[in-house]
PDB file of C-alpha atoms in Angstrom:
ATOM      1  CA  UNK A 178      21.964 -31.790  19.192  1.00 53.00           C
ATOM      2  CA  UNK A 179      21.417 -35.043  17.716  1.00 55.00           C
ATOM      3  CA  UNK A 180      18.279 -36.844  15.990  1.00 61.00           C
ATOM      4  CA  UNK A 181      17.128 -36.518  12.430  1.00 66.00           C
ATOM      5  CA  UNK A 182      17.240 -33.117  10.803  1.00 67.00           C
ATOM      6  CA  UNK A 183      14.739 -34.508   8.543  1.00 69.00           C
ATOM      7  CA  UNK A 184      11.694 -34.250  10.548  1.00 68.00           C
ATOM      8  CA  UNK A 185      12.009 -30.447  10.074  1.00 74.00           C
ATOM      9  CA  UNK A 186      11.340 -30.942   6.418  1.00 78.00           C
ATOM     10  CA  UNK A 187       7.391 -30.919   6.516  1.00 80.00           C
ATOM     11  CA  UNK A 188       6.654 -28.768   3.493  1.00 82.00           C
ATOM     12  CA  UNK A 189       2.411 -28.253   4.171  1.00 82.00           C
ATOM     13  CA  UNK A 190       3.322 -26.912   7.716  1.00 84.00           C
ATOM     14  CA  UNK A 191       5.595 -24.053   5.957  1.00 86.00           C
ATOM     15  CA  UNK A 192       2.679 -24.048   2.805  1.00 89.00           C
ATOM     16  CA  UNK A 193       0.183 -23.224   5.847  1.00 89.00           C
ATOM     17  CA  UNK A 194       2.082 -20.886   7.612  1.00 91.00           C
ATOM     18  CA  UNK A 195       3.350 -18.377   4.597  1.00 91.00           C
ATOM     19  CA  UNK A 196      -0.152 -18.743   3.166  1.00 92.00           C
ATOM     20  CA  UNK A 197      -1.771 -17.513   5.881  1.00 92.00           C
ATOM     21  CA  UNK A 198       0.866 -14.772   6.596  1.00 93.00           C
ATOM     22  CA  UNK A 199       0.527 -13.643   2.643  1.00 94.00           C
ATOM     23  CA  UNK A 200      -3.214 -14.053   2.722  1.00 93.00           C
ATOM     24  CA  UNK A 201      -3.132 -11.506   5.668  1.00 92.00           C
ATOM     25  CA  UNK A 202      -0.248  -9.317   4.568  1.00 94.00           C
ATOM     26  CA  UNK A 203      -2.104  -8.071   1.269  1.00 94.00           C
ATOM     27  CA  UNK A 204      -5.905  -8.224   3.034  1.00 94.00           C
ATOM     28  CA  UNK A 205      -4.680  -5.713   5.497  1.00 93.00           C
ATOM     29  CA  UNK A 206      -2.557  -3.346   3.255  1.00 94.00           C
ATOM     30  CA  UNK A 207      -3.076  -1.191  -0.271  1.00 95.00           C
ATOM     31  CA  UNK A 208      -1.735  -2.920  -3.678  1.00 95.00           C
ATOM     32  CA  UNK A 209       0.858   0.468  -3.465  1.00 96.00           C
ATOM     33  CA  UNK A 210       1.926  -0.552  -0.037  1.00 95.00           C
ATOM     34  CA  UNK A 211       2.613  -4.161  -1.337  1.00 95.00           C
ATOM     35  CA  UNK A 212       4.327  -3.185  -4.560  1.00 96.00           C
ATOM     36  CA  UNK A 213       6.492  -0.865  -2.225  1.00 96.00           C
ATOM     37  CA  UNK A 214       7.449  -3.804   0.064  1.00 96.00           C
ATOM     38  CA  UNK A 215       8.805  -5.232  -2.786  1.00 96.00           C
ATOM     39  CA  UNK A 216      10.888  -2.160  -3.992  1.00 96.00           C
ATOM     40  CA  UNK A 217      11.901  -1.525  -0.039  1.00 96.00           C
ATOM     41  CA  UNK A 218      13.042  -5.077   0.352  1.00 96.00           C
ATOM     42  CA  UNK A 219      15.161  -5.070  -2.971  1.00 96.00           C
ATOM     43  CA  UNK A 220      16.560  -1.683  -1.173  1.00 95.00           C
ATOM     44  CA  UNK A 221      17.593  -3.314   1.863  1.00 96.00           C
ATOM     45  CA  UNK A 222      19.165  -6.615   0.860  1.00 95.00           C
ATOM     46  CA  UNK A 223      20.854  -4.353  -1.733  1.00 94.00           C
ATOM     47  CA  UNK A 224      21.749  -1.633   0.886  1.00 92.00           C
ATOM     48  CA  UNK A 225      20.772   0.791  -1.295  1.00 91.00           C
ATOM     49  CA  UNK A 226      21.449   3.994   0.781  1.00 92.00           C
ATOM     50  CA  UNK A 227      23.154   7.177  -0.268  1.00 93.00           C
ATOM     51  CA  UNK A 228      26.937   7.010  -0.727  1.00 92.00           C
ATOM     52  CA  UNK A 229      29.229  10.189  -0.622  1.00 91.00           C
ATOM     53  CA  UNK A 230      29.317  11.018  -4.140  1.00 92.00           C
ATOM     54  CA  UNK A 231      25.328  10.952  -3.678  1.00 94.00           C
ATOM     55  CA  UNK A 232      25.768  13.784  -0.805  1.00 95.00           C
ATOM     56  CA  UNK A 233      28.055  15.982  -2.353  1.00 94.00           C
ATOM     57  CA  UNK A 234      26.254  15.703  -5.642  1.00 94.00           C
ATOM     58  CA  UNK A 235      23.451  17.262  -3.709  1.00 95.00           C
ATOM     59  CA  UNK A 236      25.458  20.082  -1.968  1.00 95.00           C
ATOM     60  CA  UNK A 237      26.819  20.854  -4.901  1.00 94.00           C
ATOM     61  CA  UNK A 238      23.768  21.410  -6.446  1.00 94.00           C
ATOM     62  CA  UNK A 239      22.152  23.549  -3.469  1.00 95.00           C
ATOM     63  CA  UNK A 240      25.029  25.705  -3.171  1.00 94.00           C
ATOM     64  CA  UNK A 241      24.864  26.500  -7.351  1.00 92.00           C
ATOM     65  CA  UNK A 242      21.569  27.302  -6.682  1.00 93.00           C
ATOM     66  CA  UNK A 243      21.606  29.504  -4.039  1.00 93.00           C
ATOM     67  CA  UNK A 244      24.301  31.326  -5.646  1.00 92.00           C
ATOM     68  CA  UNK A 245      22.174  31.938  -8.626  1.00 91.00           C
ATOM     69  CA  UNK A 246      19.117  33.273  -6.553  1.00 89.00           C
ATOM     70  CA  UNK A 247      21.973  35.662  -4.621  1.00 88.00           C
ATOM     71  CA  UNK A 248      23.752  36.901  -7.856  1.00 86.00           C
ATOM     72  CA  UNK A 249      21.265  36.459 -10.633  1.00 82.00           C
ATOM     73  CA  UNK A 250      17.617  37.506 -11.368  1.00 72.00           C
ATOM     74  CA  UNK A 251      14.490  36.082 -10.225  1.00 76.00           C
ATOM     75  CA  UNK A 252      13.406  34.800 -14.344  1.00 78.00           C
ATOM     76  CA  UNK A 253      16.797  33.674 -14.640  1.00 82.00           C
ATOM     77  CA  UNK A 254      16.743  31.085 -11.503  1.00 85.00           C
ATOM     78  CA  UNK A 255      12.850  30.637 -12.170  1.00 88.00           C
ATOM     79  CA  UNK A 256      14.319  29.074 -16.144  1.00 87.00           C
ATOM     80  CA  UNK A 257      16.501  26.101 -13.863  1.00 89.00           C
ATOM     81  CA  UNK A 258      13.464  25.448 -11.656  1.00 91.00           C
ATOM     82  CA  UNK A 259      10.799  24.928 -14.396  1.00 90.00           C
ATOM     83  CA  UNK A 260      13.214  22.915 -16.602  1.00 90.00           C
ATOM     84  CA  UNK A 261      15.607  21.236 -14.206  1.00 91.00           C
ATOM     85  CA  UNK A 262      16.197  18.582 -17.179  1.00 89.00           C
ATOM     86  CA  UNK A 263      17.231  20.995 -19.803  1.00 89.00           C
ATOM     87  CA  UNK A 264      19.258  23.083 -16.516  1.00 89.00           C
ATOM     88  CA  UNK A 265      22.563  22.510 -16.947  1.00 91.00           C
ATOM     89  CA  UNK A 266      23.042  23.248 -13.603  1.00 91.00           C
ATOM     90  CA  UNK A 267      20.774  20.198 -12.572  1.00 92.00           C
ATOM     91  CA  UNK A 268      22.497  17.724 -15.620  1.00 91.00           C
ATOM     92  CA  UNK A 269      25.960  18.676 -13.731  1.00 91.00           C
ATOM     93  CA  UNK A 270      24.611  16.175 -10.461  1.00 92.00           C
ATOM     94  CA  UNK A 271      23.099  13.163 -12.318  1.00 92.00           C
ATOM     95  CA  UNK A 272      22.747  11.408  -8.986  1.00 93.00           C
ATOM     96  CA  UNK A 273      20.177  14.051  -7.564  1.00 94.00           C
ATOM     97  CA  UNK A 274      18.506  14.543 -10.940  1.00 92.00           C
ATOM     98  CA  UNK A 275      17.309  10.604 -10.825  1.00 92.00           C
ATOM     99  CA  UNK A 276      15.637  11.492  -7.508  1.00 93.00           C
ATOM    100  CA  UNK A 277      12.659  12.413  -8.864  1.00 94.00           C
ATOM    101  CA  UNK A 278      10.737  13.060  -5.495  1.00 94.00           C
ATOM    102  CA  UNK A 279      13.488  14.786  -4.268  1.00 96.00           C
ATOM    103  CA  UNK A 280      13.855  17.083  -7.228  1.00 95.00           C
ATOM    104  CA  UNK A 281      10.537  18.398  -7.407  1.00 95.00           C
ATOM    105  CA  UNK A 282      10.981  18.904  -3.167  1.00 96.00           C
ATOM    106  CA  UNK A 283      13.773  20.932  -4.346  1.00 95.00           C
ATOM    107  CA  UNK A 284      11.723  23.110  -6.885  1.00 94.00           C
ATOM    108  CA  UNK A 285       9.191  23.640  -5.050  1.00 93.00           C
ATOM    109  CA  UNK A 286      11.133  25.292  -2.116  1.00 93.00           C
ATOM    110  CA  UNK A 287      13.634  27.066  -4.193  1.00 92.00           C
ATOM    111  CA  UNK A 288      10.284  28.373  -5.910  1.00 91.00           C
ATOM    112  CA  UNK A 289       8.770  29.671  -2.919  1.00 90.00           C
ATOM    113  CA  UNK A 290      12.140  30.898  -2.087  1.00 88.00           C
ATOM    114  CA  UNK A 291      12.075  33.236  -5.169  1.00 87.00           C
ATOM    115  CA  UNK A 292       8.726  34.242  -5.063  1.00 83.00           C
ATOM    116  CA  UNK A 293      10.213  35.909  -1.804  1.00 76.00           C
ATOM    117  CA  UNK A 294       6.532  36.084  -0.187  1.00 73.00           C
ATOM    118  CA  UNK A 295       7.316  33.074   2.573  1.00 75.00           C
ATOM    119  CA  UNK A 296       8.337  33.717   5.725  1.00 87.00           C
ATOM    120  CA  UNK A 297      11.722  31.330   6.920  1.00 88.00           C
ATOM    121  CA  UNK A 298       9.246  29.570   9.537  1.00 90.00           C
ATOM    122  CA  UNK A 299       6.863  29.082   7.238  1.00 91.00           C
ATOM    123  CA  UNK A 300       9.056  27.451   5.211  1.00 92.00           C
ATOM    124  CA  UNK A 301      10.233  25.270   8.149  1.00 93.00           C
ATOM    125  CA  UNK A 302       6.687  24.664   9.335  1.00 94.00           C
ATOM    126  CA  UNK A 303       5.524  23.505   5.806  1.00 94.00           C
ATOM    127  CA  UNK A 304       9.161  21.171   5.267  1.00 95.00           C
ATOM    128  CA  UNK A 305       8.774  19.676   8.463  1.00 95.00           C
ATOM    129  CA  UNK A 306       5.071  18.547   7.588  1.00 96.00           C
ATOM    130  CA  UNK A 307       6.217  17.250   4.239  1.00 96.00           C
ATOM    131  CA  UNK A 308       8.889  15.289   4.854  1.00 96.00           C
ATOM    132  CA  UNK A 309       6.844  13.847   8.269  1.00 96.00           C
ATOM    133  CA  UNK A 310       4.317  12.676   5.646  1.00 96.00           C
ATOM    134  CA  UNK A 311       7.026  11.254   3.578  1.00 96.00           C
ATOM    135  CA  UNK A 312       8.933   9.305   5.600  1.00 96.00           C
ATOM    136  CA  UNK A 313       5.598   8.025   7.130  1.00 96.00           C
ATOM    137  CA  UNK A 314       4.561   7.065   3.672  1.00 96.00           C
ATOM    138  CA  UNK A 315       8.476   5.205   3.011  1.00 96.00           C
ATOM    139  CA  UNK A 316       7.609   3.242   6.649  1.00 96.00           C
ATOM    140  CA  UNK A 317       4.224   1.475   5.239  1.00 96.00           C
ATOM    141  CA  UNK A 318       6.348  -1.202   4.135  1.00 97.00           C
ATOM    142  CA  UNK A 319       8.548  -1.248   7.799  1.00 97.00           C
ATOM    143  CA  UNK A 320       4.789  -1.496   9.587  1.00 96.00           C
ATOM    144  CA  UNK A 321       3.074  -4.331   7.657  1.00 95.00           C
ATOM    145  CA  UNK A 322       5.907  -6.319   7.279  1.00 96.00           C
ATOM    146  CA  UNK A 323       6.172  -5.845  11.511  1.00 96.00           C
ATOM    147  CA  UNK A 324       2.492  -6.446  11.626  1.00 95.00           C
ATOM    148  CA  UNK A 325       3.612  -9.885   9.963  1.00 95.00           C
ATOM    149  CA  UNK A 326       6.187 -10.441  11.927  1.00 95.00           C
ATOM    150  CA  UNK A 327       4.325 -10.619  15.201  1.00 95.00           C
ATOM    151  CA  UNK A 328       1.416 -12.575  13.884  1.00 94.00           C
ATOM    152  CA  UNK A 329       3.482 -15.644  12.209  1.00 94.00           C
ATOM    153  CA  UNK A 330       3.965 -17.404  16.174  1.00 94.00           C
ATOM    154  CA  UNK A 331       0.120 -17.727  16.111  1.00 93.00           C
ATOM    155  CA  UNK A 332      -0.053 -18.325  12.860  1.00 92.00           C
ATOM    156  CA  UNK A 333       2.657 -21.419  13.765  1.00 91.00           C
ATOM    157  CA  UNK A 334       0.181 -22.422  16.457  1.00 91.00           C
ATOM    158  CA  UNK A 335      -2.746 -22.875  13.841  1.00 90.00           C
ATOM    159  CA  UNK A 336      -0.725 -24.975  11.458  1.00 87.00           C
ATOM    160  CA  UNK A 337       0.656 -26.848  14.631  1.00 88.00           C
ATOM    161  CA  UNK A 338      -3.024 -26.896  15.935  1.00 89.00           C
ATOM    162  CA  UNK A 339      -4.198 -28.562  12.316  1.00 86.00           C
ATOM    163  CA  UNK A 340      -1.065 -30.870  12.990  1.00 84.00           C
ATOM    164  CA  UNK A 341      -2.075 -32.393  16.401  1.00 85.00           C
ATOM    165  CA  UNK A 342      -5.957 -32.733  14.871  1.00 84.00           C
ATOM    166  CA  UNK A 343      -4.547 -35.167  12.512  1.00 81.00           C
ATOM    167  CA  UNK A 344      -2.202 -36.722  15.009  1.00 80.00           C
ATOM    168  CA  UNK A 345      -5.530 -37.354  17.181  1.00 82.00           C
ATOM    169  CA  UNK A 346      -7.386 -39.139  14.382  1.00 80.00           C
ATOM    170  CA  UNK A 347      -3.988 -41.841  14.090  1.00 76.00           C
ATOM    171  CA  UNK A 348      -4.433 -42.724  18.002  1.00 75.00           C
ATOM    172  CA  UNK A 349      -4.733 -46.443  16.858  1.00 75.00           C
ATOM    173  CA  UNK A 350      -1.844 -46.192  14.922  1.00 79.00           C
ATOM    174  CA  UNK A 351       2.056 -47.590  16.139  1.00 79.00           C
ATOM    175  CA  UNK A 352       3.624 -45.210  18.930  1.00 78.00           C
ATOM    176  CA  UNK A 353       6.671 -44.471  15.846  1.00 77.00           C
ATOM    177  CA  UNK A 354       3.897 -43.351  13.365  1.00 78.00           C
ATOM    178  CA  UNK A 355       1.920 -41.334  15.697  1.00 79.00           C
ATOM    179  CA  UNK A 356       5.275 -39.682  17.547  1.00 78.00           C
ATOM    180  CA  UNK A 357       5.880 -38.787  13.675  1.00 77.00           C
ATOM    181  CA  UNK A 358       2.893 -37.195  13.436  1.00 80.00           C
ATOM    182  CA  UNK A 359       3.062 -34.677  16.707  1.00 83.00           C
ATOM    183  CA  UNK A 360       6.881 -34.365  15.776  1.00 81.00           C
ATOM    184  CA  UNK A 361       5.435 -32.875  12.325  1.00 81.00           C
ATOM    185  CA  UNK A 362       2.675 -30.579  14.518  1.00 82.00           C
ATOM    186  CA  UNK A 363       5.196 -29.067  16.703  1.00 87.00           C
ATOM    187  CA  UNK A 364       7.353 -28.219  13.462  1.00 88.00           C
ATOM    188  CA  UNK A 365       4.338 -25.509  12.747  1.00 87.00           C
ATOM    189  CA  UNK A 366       5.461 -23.944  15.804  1.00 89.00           C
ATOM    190  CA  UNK A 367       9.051 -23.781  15.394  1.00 90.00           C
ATOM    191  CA  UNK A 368       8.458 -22.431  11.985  1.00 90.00           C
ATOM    192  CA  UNK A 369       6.333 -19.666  12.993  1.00 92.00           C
ATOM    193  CA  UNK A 370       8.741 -18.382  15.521  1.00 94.00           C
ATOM    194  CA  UNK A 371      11.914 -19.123  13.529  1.00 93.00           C
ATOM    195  CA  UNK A 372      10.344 -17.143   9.981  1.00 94.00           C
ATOM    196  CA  UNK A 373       9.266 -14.051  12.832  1.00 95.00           C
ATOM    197  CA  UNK A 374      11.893 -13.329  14.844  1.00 95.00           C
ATOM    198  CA  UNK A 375      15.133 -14.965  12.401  1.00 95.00           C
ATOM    199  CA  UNK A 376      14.009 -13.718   8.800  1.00 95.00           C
ATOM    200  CA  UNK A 377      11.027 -10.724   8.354  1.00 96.00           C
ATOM    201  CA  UNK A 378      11.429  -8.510  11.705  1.00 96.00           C
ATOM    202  CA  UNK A 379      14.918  -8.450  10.965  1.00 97.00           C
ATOM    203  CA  UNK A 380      14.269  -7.623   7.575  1.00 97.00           C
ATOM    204  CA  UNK A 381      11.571  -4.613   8.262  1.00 97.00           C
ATOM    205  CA  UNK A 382      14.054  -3.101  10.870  1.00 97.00           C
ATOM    206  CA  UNK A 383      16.672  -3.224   7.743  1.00 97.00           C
ATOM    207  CA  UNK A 384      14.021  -1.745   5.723  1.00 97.00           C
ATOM    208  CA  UNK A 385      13.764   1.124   8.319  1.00 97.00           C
ATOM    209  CA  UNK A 386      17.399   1.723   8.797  1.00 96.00           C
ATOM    210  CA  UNK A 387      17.440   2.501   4.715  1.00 96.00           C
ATOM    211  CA  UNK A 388      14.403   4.132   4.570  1.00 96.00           C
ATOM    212  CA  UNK A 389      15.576   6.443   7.246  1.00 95.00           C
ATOM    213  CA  UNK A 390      19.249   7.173   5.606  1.00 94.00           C
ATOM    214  CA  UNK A 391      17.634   7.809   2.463  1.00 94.00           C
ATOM    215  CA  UNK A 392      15.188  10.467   4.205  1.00 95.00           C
ATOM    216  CA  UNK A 393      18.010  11.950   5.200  1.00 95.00           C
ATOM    217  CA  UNK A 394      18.310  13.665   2.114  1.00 96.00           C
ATOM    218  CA  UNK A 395      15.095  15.754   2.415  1.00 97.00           C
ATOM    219  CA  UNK A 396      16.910  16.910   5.955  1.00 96.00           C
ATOM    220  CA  UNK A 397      19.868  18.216   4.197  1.00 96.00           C
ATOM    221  CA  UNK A 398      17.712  20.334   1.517  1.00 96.00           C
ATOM    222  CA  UNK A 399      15.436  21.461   4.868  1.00 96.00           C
ATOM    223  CA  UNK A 400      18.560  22.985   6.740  1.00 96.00           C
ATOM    224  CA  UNK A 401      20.515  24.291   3.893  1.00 95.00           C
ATOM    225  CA  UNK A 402      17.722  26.904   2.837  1.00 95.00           C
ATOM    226  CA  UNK A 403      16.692  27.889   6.346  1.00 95.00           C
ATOM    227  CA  UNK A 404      20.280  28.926   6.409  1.00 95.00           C
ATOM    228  CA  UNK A 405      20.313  30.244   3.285  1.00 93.00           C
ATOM    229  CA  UNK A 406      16.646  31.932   3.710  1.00 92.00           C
ATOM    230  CA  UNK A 407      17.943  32.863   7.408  1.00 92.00           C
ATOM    231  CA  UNK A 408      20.607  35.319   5.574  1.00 90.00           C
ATOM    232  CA  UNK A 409      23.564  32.989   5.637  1.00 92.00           C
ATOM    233  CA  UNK A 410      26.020  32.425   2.227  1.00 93.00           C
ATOM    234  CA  UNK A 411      25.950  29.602  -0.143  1.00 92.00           C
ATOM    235  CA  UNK A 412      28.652  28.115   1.381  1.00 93.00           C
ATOM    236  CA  UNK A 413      28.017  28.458   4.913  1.00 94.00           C
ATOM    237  CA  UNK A 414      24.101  27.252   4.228  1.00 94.00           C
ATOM    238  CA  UNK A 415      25.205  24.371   3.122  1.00 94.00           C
ATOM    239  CA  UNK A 416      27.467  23.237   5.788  1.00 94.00           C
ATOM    240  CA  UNK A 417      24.074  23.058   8.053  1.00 95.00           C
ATOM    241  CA  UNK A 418      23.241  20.585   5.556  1.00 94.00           C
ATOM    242  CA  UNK A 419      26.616  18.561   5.629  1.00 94.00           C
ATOM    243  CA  UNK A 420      26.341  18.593   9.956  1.00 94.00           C
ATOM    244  CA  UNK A 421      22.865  16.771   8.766  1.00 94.00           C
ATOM    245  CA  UNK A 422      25.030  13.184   7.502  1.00 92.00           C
ATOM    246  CA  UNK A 423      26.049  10.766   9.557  1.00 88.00           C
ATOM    247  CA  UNK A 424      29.282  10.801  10.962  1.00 87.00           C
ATOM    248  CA  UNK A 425      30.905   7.463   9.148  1.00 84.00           C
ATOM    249  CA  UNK A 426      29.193   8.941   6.141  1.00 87.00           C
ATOM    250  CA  UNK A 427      29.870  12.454   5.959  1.00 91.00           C
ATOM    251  CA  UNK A 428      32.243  14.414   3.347  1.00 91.00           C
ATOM    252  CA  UNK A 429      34.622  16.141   5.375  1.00 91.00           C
ATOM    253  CA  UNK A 430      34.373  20.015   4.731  1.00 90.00           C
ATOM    254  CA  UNK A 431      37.467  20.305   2.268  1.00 91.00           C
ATOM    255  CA  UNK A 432      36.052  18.043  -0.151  1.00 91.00           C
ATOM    256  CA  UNK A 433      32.616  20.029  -0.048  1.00 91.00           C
ATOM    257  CA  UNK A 434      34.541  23.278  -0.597  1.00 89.00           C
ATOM    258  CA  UNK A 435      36.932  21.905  -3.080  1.00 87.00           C
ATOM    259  CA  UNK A 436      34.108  20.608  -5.234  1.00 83.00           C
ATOM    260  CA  UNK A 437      31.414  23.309  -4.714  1.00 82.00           C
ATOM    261  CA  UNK A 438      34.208  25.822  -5.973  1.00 73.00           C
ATOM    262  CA  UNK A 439      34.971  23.916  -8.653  1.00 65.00           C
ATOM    263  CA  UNK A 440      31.594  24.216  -9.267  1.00 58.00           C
ATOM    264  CA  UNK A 441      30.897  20.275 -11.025  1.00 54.00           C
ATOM    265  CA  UNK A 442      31.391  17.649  -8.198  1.00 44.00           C
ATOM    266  CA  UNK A 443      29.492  15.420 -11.018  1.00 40.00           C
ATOM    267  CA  UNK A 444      33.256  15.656 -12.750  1.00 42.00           C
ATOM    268  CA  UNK A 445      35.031  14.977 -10.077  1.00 38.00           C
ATOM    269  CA  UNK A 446      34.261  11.391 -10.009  1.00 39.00           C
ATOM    270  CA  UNK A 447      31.639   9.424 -11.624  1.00 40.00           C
ATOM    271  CA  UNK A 448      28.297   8.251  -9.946  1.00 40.00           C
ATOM    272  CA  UNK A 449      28.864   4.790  -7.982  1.00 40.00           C
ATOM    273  CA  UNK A 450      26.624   2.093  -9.157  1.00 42.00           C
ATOM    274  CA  UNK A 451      24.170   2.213  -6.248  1.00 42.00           C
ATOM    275  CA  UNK A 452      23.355   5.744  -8.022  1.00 42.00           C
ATOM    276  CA  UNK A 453      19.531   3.823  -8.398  1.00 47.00           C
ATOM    277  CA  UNK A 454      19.089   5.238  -5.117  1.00 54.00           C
ATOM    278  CA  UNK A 455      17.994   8.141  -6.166  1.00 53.00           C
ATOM    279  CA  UNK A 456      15.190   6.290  -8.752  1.00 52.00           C
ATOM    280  CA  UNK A 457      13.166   6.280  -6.104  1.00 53.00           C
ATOM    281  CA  UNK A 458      13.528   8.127  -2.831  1.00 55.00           C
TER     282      UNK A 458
END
């Protein structure tokens, strides 16, 4: 392309720009939603979505479960439930026992479950509004971060704006310094466009794409007891959960069977080091 790469390099046009966008990004959202957009970025650049051993952790703990609620009494299963950190049916799946949201989702269903009161679609109804208000809740940081992304062009404007204001009060200045000047301007506009479309929308729409997989976990619990509650076995419940998993993602059915009949797929093979998904869900 030519020319000097230098002129690019005009620091108080990109001071201007991310000041503004910052300003506006915490004025228009809650401190939570901003301490989130830090722990969802950290996610995506990390790719910090659930790996196999995360999915069949999570079977495997389902199907124990439901076999205890099909072969054991209602104080006995009510004991793992209350206590799932002193269960050693929980401590055998580290990986889902980190989850902390998605532990106590799992209580709380298996509870109702026991209590035997709850119809299956009223269990649906009441899973399907729960994990709609959490994945809307995990997408606050996807939506201001968008709401960002397609303000920072006008934003660009205003700094360029500011820019051409000062170019107009160097009229009786040399042609070179005042071309330097509108050079520096138009920079604000560039900038605005280049830090929207080439850095944060990409990054929020990576943000969703993670926030999404690791939803996906909530899904699996949901079909795997409406099977279950629906009359179907352990085993057969939770293969409506594994049909839930992507297809590049998900266990193949031998491995599910092999470990859930072993009966610790937390033995089989340790945790990965992305386990941290499951910190916070």
């Amino acid at each position: 392309m030519g020319g000097h790469l230098s002129v690019i390099w005009q620091p108080w046009e990109f001071v201007i720009i991310m000041g503004m966008s910052l300003g506006t990004y915490v004025i228009a959202n809650p401190w939570k939603t901003v301490v989130d957009t830090g722990r969802a970025t950290v996610q995506a650049l990390t790719v910090a979505v659930p790996k196999e051993r995360h999915y069949l952790d999570l079977l495997g703990l389902l199907h124990s479960l439901m076999r205890e609620v099909r072969n054991k009494g209602r104080n006995e299963v009510e004991a793992h439930i209350d206590d799932p950190t002193s269960s050693e049916i929980f401590t055998a799946f580290p990986t889902v026992l980190a989850n902390e949201p998605l532990l106590h989702f799992i209580c709380d269903y298996f509870r109702l479950i026991i209590m035997g009161s709850a119809r299956p679609h009223e269990i649906e109804a009441l899973m399907d509004e729960e994990i709609e208000t959490i994945i809307r809740s995990k997408m606050k940081p996807y939506g201001s971060l968008m709401m960002v992304a397609e303000g920072l062009p006008a934003l660009g404007i205003v700094a360029a704006v500011l820019g051409v204001i000062k170019a107009m009060g160097a009229l009786d200045q040399s042609p070179k310094l005042l071309g330097g000047f509108i050079g520096a301007a138009l920079v604000g506009t560039f900038a605005g466009i280049f830090l929207s479309y080439g850095l944060v929308a990409p990054l929020a729409h990576k943000i969703k794409l993670v926030r999404e997989q690791r939803a996906r976990m909530y899904v699996i619990v949901k079909q795997s007891l409406l099977a279950f509650m629906n009359g179907a076995l352990p085993q057969i419940a939770i293969e409506h959960g594994r049909k839930m998993i992507g297809p590049g993602e998900r266990p193949s059915i031998d491995v599910v069977e092999s470990e859930t009949i072993s009966g610790g797929p937390a033995k089989a093979a340790p945790a990965e080091p992305s386990a941290k998904v499951g910190a916070r869900a």
